PDB file of C-alpha atoms in Angstrom:
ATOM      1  CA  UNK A 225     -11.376  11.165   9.959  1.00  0.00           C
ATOM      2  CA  UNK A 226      -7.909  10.229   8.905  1.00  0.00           C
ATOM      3  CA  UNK A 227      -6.531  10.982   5.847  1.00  0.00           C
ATOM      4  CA  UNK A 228      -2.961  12.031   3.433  1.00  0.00           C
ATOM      5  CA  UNK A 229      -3.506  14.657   0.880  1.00  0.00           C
ATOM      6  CA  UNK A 230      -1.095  13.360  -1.882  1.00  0.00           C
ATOM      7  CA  UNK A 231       0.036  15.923  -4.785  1.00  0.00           C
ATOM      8  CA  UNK A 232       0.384  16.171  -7.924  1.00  0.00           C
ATOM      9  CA  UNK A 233      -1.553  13.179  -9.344  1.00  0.00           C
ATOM     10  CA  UNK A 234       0.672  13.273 -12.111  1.00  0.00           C
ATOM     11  CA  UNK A 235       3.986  14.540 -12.365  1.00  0.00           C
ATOM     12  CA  UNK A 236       6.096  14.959 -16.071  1.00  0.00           C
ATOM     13  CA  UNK A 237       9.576  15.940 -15.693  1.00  0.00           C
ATOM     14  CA  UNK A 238      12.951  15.785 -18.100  1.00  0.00           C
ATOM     15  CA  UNK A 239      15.665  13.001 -17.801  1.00  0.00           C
ATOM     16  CA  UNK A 240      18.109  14.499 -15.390  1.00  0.00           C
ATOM     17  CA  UNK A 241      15.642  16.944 -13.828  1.00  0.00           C
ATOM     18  CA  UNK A 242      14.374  16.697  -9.899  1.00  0.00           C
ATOM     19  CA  UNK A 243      10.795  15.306  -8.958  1.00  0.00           C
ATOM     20  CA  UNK A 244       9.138  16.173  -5.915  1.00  0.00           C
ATOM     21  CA  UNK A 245       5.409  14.841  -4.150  1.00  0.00           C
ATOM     22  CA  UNK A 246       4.350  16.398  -1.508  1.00  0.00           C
ATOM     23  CA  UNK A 247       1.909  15.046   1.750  1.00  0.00           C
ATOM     24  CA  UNK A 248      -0.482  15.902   3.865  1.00  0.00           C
ATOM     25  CA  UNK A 249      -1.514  13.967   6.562  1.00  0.00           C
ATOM     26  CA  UNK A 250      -4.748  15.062   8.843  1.00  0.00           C
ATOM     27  CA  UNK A 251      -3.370  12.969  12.344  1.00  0.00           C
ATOM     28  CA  UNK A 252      -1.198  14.497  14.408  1.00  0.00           C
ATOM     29  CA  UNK A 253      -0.144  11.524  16.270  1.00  0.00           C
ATOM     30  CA  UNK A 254       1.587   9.816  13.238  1.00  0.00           C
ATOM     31  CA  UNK A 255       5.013   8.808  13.501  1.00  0.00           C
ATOM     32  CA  UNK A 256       5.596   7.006  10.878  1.00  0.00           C
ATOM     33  CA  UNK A 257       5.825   7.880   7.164  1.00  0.00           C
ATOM     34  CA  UNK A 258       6.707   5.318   4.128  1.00  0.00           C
ATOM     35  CA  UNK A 259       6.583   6.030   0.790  1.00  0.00           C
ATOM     36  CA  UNK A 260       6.446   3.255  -1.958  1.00  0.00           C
ATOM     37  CA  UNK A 261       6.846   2.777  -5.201  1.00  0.00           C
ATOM     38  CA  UNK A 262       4.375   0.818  -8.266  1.00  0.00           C
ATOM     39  CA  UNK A 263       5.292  -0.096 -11.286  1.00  0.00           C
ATOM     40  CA  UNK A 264       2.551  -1.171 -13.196  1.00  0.00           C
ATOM     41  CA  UNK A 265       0.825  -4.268 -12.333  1.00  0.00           C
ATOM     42  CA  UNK A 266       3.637  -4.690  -9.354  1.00  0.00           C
ATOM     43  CA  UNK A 267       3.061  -4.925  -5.842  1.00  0.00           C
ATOM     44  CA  UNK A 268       4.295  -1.876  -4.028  1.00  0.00           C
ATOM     45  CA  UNK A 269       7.889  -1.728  -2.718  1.00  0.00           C
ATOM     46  CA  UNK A 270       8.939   0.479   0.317  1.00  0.00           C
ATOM     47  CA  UNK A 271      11.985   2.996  -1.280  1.00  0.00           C
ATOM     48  CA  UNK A 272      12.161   4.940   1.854  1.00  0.00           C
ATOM     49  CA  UNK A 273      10.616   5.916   5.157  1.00  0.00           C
ATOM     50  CA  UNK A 274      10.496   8.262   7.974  1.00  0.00           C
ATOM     51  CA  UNK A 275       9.798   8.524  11.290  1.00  0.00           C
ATOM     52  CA  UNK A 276       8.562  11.780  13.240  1.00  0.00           C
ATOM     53  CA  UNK A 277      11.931  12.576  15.278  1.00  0.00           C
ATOM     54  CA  UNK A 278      13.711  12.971  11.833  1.00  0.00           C
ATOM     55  CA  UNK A 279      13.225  15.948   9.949  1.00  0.00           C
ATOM     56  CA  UNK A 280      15.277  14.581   6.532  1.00  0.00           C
ATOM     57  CA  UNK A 281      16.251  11.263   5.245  1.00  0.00           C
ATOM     58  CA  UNK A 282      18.420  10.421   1.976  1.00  0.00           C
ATOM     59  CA  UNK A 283      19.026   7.651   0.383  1.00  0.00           C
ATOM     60  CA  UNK A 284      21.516   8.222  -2.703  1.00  0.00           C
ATOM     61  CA  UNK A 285      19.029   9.792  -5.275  1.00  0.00           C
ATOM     62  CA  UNK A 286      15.757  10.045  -2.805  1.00  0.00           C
ATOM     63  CA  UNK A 287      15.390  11.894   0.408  1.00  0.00           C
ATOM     64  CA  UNK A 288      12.459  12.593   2.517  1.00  0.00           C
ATOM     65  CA  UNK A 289      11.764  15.549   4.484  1.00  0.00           C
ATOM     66  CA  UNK A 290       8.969  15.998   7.159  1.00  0.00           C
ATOM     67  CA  UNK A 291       7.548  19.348   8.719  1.00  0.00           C
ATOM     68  CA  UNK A 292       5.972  18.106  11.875  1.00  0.00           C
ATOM     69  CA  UNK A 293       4.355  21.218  12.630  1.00  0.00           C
ATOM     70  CA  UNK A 294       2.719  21.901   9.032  1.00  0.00           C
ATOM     71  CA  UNK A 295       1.686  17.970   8.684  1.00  0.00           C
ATOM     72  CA  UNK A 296       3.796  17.697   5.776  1.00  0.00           C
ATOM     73  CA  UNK A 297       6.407  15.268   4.226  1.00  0.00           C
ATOM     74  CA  UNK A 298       7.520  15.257   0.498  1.00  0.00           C
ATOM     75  CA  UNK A 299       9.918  12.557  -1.639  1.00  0.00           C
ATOM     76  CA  UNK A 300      12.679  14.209  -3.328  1.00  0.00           C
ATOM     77  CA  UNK A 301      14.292  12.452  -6.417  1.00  0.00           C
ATOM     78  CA  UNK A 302      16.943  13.952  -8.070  1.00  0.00           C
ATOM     79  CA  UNK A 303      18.838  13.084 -11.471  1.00  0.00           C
ATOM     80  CA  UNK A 304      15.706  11.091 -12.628  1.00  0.00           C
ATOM     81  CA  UNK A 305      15.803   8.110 -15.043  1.00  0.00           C
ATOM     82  CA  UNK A 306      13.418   6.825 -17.117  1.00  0.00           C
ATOM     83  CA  UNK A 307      13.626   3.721 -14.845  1.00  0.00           C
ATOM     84  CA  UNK A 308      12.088   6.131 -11.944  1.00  0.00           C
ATOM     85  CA  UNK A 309       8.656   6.046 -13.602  1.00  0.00           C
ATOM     86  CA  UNK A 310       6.612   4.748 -11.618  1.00  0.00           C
ATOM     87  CA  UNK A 311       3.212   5.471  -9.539  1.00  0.00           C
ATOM     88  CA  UNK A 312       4.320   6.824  -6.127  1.00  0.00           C
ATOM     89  CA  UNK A 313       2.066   6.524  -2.697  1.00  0.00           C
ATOM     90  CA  UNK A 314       2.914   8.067   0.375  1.00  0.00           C
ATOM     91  CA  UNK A 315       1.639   7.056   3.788  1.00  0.00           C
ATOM     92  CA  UNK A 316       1.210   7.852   7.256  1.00  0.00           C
ATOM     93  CA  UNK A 317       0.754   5.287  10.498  1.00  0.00           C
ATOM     94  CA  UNK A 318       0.722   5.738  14.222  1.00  0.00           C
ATOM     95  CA  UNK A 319       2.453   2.962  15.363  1.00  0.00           C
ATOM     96  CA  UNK A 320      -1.544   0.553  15.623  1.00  0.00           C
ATOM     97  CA  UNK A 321      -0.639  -1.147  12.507  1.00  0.00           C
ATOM     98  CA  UNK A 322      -2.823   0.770  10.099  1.00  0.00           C
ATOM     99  CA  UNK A 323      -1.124   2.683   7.252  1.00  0.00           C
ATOM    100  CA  UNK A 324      -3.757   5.410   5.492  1.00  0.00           C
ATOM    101  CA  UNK A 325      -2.267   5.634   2.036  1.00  0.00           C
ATOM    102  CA  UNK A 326      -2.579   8.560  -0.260  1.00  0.00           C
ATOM    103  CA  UNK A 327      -3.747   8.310  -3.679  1.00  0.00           C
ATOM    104  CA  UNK A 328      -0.361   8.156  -5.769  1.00  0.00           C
ATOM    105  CA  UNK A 329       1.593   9.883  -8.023  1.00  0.00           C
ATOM    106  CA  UNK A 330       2.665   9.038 -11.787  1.00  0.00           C
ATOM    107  CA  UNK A 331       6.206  10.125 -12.341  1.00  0.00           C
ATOM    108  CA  UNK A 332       6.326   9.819 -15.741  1.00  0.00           C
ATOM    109  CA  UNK A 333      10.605  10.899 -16.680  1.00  0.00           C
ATOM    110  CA  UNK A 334      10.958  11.686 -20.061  1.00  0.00           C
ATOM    111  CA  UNK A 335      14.340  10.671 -22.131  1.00  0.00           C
TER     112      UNK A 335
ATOM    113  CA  UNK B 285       8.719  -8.905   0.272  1.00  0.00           C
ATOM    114  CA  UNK B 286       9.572 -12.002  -1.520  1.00  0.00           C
ATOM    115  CA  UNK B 287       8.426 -14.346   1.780  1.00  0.00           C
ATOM    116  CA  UNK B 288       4.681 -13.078   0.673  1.00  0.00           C
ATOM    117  CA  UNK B 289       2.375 -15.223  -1.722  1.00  0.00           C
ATOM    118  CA  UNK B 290      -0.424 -14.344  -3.111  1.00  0.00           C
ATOM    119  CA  UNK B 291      -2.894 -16.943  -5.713  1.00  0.00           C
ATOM    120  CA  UNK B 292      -4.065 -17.073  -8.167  1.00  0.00           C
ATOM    121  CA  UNK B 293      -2.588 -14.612 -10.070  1.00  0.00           C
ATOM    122  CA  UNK B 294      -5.202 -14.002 -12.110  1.00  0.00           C
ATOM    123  CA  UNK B 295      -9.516 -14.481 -11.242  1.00  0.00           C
ATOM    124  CA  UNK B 296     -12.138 -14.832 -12.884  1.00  0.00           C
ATOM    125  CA  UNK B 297     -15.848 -15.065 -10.850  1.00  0.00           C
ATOM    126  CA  UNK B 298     -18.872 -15.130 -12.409  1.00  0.00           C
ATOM    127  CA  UNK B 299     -21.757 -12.724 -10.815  1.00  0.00           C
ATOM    128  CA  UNK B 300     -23.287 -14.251  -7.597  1.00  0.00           C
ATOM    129  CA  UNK B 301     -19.896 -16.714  -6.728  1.00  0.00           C
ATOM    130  CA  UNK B 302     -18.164 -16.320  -3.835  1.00  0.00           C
ATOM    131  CA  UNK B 303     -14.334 -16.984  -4.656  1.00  0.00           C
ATOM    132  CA  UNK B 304     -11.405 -17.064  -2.074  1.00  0.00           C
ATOM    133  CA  UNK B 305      -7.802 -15.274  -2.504  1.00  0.00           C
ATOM    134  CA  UNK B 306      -4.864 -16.479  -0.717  1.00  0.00           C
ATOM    135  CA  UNK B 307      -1.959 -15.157   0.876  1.00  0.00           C
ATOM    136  CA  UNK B 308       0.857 -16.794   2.978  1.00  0.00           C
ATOM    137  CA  UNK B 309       3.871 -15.035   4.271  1.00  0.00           C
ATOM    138  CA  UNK B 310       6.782 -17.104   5.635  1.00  0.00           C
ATOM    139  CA  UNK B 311       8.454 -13.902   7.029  1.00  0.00           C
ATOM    140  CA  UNK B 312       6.866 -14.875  10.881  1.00  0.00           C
ATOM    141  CA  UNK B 313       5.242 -11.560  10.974  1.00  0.00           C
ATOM    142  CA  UNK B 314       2.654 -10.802  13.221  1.00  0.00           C
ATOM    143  CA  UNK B 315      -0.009  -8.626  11.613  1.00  0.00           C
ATOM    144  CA  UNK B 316      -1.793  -8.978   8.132  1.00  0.00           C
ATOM    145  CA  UNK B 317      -3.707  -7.144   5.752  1.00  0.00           C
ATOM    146  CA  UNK B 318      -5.819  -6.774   2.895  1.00  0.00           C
ATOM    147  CA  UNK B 319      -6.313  -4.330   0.428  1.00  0.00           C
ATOM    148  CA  UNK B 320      -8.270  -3.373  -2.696  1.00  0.00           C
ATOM    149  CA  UNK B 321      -6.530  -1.126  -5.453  1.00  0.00           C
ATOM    150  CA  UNK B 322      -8.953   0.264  -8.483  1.00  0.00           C
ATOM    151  CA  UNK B 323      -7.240   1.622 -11.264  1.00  0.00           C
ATOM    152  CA  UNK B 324      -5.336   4.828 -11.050  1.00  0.00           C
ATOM    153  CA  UNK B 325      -6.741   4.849  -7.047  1.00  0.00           C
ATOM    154  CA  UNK B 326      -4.490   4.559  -4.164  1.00  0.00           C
ATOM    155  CA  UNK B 327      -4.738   1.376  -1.453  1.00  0.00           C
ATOM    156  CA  UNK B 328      -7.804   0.717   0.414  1.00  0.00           C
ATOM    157  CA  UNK B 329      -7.958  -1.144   3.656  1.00  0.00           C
ATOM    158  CA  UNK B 330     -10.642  -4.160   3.619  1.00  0.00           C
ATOM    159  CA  UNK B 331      -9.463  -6.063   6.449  1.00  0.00           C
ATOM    160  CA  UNK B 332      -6.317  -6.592   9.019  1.00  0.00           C
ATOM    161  CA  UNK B 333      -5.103  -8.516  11.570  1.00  0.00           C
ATOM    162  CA  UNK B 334      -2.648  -8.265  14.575  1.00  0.00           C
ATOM    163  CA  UNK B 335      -2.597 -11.629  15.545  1.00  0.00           C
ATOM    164  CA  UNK B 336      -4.015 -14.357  14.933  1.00  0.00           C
ATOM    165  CA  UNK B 337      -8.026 -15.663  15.369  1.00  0.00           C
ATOM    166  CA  UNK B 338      -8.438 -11.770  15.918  1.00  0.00           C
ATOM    167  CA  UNK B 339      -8.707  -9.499  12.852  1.00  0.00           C
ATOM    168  CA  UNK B 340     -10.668  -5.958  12.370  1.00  0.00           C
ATOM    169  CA  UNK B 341     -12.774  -4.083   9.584  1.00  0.00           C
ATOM    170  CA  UNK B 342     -10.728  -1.391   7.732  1.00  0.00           C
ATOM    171  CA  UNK B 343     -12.431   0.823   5.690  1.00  0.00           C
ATOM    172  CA  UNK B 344     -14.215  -1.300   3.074  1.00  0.00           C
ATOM    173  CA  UNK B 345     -14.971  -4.367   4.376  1.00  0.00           C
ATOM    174  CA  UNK B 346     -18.414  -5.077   3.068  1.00  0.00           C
ATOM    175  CA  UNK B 347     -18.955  -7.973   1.039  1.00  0.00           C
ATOM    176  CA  UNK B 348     -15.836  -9.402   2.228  1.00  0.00           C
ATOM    177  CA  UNK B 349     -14.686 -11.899   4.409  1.00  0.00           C
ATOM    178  CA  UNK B 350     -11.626 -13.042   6.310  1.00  0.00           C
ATOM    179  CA  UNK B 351      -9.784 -15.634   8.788  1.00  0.00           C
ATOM    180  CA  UNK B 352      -6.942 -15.628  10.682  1.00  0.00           C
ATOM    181  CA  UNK B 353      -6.186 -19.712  11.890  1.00  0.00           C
ATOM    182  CA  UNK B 354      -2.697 -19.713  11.382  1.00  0.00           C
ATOM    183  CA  UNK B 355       0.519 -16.851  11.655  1.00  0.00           C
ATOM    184  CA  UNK B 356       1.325 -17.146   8.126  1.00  0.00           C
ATOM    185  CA  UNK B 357      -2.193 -17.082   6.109  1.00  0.00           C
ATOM    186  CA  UNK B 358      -4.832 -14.681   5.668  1.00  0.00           C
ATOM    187  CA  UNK B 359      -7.236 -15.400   2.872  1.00  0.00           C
ATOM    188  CA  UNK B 360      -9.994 -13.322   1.861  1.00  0.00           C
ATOM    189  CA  UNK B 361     -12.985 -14.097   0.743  1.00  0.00           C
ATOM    190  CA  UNK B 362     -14.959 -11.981  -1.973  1.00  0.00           C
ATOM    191  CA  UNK B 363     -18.805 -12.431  -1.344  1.00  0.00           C
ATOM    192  CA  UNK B 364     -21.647 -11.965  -4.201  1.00  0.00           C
ATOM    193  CA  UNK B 365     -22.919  -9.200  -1.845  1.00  0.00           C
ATOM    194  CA  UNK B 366     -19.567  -7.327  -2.616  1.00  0.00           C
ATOM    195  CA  UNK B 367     -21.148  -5.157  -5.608  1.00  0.00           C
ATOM    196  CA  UNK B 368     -18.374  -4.173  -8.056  1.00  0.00           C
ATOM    197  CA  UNK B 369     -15.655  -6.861  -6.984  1.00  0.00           C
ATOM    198  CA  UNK B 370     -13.401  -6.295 -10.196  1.00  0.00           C
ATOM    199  CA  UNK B 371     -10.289  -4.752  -8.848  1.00  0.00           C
ATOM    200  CA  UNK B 372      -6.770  -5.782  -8.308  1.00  0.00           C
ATOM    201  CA  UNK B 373      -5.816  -7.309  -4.403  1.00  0.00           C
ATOM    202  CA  UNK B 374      -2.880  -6.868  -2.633  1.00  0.00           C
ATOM    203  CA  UNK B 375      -1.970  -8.645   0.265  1.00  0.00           C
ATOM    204  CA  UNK B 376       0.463  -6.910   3.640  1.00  0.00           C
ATOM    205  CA  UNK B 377       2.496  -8.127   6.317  1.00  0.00           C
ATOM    206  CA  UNK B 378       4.304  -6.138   8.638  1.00  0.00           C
ATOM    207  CA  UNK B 379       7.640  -6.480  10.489  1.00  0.00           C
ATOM    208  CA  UNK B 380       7.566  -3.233  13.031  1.00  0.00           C
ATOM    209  CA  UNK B 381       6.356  -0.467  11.559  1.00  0.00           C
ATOM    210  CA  UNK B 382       7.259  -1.420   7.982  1.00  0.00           C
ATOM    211  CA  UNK B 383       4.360  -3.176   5.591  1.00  0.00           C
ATOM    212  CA  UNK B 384       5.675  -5.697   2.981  1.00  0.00           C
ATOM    213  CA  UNK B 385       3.128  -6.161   0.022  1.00  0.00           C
ATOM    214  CA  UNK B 386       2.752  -9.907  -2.085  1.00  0.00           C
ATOM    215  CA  UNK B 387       2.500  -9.633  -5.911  1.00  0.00           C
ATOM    216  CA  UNK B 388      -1.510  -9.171  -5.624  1.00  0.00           C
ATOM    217  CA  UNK B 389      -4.208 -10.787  -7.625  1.00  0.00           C
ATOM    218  CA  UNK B 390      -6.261  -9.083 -10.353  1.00  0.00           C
ATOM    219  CA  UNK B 391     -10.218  -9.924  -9.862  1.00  0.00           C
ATOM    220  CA  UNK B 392     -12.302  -9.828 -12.720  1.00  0.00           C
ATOM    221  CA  UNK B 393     -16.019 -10.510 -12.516  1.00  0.00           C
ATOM    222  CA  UNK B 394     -17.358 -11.533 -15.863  1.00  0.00           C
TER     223      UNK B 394
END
């Protein structure tokens, strides 16, 4: 069935460093891919997306970049702050309302 | 994401209640969903809906319940045949592609 490999699980890096999660997903009709941000005991909040005729998307300190061919996408944060730890979920959707998430990253930036 | 609701907060349920979680969105979006987060687990789908007085099973739906009467709510109910209930609930409405989550509600069965 459908699903998005997420990796790591957990993720450690230094203040100032770059963090990157990489995806998987198993449909090759996606089109759409969102990736959201938790802090803990928050709802989820979108921080950036992506949709399959894009190959890169940045956003200040995050980009996105998705290999079509491979089934991949991965977040890319650079400079991190300790205000960037957070749990991380990535997700893919075909455009028939259904999102299958994958099972989150905790960036955990250290001062 | 601020136009979505979600109550109670907080939940308590004794073993064999049925108890009802509510969401509202005031953001006139079409489809709604439901899902279940366990801790240090990603988002599970229990239920959605496109539109409304139609809605379909996502991936966990037993032991749950749902109705769709009107655009802007979408309450689920948690059944006693739903097993291990304790979990925390977030609520989704989406405007294109792009889902918008409500601040949840954390389910605890005592």
């Amino acid at each position: 069935g459908e699903n998005v490999e997420q990796h790591p699980s957990t993720l450690s890096v230094q203040e100032g460093d770059s963090a990157v999660i990489k995806c998987t997903y198993s449909d090759s009709a996606s089109n759409y891919f969102p990736w959201y941000k938790q802090e803990l005991g928050k709802r989820p909040q979108l921080i950036i997306d992506i949709r399959s005729n894009v190959g890169e998307k940045k956003d200040q300190r995050i980009a996105v970049t998705l290999n079509k061919t491979a089934k991949h996408f991965s977040l890319h944060i650079t400079e991190t702050q300790p205000e960037d730890s957070a749990v991380y979920f990535c997700a893919a959707s075909k455009g028939t309302y259904k999102y299958i998430f994958g099972t989150g990253t905790r960036l955990k930036v250290l001062a | 994401d601020g136009g979505i609701t979600q109550s109670p907060k907080y939940l308590f349920r004794k073993e064999g209640q049925n108890v009802t979680l509510s969401c509202e969105q005031n953001l006139n979006h079409d489809a709604m969903y439901w899902y279940r987060q366990d801790p240090g687990q990603g988002l599970r789908l229990i239920y959605y809906s496109q539109i409304v007085n139609d809605f379909q099973k996502g991936d966990i739906a037993e032991g749950y319940s749902v109705s769709r009467e009107k655009k802007e709510s979408f309450p689920l109910t948690v059944t006693s045949a739903q097993k291990n209930p304790t979990a925390f609930y977030l609520c989704a409405s989406t405007q294109g592609d792009t889902q918008y989550f409500g601040p949840g509600t954390r389910l605890t069965v005592l």
